[in-house]
CSV table of C-alpha atoms in Angstrom, one decimal:
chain,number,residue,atom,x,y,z
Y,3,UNK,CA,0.0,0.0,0.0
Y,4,UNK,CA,2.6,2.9,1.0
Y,5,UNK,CA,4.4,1.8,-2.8
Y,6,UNK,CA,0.9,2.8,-4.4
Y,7,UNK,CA,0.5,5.9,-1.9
Y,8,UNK,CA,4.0,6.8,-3.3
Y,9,UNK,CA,3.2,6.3,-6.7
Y,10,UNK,CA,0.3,8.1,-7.1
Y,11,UNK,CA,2.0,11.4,-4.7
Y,12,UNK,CA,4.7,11.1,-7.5
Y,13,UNK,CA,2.3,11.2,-10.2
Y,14,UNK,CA,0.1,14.1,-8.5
Y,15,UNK,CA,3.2,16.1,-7.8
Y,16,UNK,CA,4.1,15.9,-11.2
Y,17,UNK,CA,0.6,16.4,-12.8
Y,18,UNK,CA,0.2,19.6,-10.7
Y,19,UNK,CA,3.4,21.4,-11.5
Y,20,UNK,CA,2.3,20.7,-14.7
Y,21,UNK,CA,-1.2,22.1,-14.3
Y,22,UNK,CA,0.6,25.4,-13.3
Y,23,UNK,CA,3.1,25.5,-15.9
Y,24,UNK,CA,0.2,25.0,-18.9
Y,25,UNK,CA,-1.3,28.0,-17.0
Y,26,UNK,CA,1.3,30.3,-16.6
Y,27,UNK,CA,1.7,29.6,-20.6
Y,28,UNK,CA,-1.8,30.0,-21.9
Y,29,UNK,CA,-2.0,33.2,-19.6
Y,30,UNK,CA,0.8,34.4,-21.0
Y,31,UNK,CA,-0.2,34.6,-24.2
Y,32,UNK,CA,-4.5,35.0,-23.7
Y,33,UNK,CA,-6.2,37.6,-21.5
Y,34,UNK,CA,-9.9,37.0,-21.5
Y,35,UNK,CA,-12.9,36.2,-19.6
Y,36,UNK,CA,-13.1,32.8,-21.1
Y,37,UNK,CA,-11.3,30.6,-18.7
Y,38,UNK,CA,-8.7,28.9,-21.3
Y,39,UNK,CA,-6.3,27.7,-19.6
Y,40,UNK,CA,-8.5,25.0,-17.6
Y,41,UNK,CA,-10.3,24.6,-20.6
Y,42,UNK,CA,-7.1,23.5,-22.3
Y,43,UNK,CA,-6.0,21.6,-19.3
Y,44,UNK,CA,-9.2,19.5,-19.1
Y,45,UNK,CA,-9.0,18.7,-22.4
Y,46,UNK,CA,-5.7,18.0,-22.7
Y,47,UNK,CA,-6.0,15.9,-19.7
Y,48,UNK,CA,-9.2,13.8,-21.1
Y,49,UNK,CA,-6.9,13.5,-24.0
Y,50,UNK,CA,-4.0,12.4,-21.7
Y,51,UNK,CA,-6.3,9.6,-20.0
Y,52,UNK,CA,-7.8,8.5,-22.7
Y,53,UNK,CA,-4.0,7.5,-24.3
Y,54,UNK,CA,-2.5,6.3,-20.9
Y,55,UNK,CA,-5.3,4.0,-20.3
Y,56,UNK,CA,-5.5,2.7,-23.3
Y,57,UNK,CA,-1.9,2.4,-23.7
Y,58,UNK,CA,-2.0,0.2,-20.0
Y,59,UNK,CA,-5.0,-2.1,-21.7
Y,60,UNK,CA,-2.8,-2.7,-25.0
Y,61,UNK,CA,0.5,-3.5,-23.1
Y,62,UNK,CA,-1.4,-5.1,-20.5
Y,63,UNK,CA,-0.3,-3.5,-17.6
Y,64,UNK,CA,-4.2,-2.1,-16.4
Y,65,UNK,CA,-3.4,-3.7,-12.8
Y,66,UNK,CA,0.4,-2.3,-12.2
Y,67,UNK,CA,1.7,-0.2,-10.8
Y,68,UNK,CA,2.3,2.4,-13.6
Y,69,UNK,CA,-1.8,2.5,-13.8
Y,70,UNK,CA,-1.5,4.5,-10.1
Y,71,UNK,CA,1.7,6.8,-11.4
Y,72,UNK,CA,0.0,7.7,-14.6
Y,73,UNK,CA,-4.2,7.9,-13.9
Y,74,UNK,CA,-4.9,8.4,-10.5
Y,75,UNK,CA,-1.4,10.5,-9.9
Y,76,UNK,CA,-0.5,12.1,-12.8
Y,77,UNK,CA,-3.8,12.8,-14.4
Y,78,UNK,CA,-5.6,13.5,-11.0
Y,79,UNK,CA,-3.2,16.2,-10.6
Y,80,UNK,CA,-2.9,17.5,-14.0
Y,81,UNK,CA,-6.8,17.5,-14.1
Y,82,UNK,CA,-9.1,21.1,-13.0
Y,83,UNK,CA,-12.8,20.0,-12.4
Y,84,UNK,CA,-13.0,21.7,-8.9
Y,85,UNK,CA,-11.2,24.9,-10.3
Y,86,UNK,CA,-13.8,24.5,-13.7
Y,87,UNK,CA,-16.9,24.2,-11.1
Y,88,UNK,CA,-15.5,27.8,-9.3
Y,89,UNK,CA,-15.2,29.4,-13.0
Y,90,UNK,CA,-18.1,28.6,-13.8
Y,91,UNK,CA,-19.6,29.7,-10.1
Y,92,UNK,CA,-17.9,33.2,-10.7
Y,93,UNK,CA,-19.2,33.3,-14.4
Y,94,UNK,CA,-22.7,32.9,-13.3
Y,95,UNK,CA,-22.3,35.2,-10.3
Y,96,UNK,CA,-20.7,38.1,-12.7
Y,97,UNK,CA,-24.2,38.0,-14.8
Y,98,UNK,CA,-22.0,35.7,-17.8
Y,99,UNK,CA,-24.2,32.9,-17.8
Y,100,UNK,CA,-24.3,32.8,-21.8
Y,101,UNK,CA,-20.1,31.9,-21.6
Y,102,UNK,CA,-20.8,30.0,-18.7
Y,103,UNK,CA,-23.4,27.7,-20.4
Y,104,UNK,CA,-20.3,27.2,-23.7
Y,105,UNK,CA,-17.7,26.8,-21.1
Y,106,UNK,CA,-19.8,23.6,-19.8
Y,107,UNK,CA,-20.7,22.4,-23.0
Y,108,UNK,CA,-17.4,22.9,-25.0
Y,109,UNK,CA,-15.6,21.3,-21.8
Y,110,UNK,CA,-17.6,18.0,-21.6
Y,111,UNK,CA,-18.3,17.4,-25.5
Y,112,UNK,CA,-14.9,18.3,-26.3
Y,113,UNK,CA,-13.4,16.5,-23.4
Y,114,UNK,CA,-15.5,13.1,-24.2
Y,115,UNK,CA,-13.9,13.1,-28.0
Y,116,UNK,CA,-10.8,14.1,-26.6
Y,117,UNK,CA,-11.0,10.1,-24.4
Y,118,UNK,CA,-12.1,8.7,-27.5
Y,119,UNK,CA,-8.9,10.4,-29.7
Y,120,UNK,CA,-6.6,9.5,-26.7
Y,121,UNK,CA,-8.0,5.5,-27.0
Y,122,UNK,CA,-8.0,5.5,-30.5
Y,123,UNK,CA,-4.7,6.9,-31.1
Y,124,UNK,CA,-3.0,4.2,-28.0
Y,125,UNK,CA,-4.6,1.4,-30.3
């Protein structure tokens, strides 16, 4: 158990300093309203999931203990959905509920093909 615990603290470390740096880029470059820079992170992270697991599945290694690095560490840490519920909270609460509403939408449609792209392209 503390070898899983490790892994997955690894992987989260890892997965959140990465989660800042993709920030610190996108805001670098984009100054808007629109909340980009999760929006790219989720995505990128459905994308990221989709591969890895389907990557574990092909190579048969779904039960080691990469499969707690990789999903549950790295993605979970690389990953926004409680910062994406708070933007979309303050979108709503500053009278944007029109961006709010294609926030949501663009997030989860483009986030399931993203999972499909990442199992598709690991096969």
């Amino acid at each position: 158990m503390f070898k899983t615990i490790l892994f997955i603290g690894l992987g989260g470390a890892i997965g959140s300093i990465l989660r800042y740096l993709t920030s610190v880029m996108v805001t670098k470059y984009w100054a808007n309203q629109f909340p980009l820079a999760t929006f790219i992170t989720n995505v990128l992270g459905c994308f990221i999931i989709g591969l890895f697991i389907g990557l574990l599945e092909k190579y048969n290694l779904a039960n080691s203990s990469l499969k707690w690095f990789l999903i549950t560490g790295f993605c979970g840490g690389y990953t926004t959905f409680s910062t994406f519920g708070f933007e979309n909270y303050s979108l709503f609460n500053s009278n944007n509920s029109s961006l709010a509403f294609i926030y949501i939408a663009m997030s989860i449609l483009i986030g399931l093909f993203a999972v499909w792209l990442g199992l598709f392209v690991s096969k």
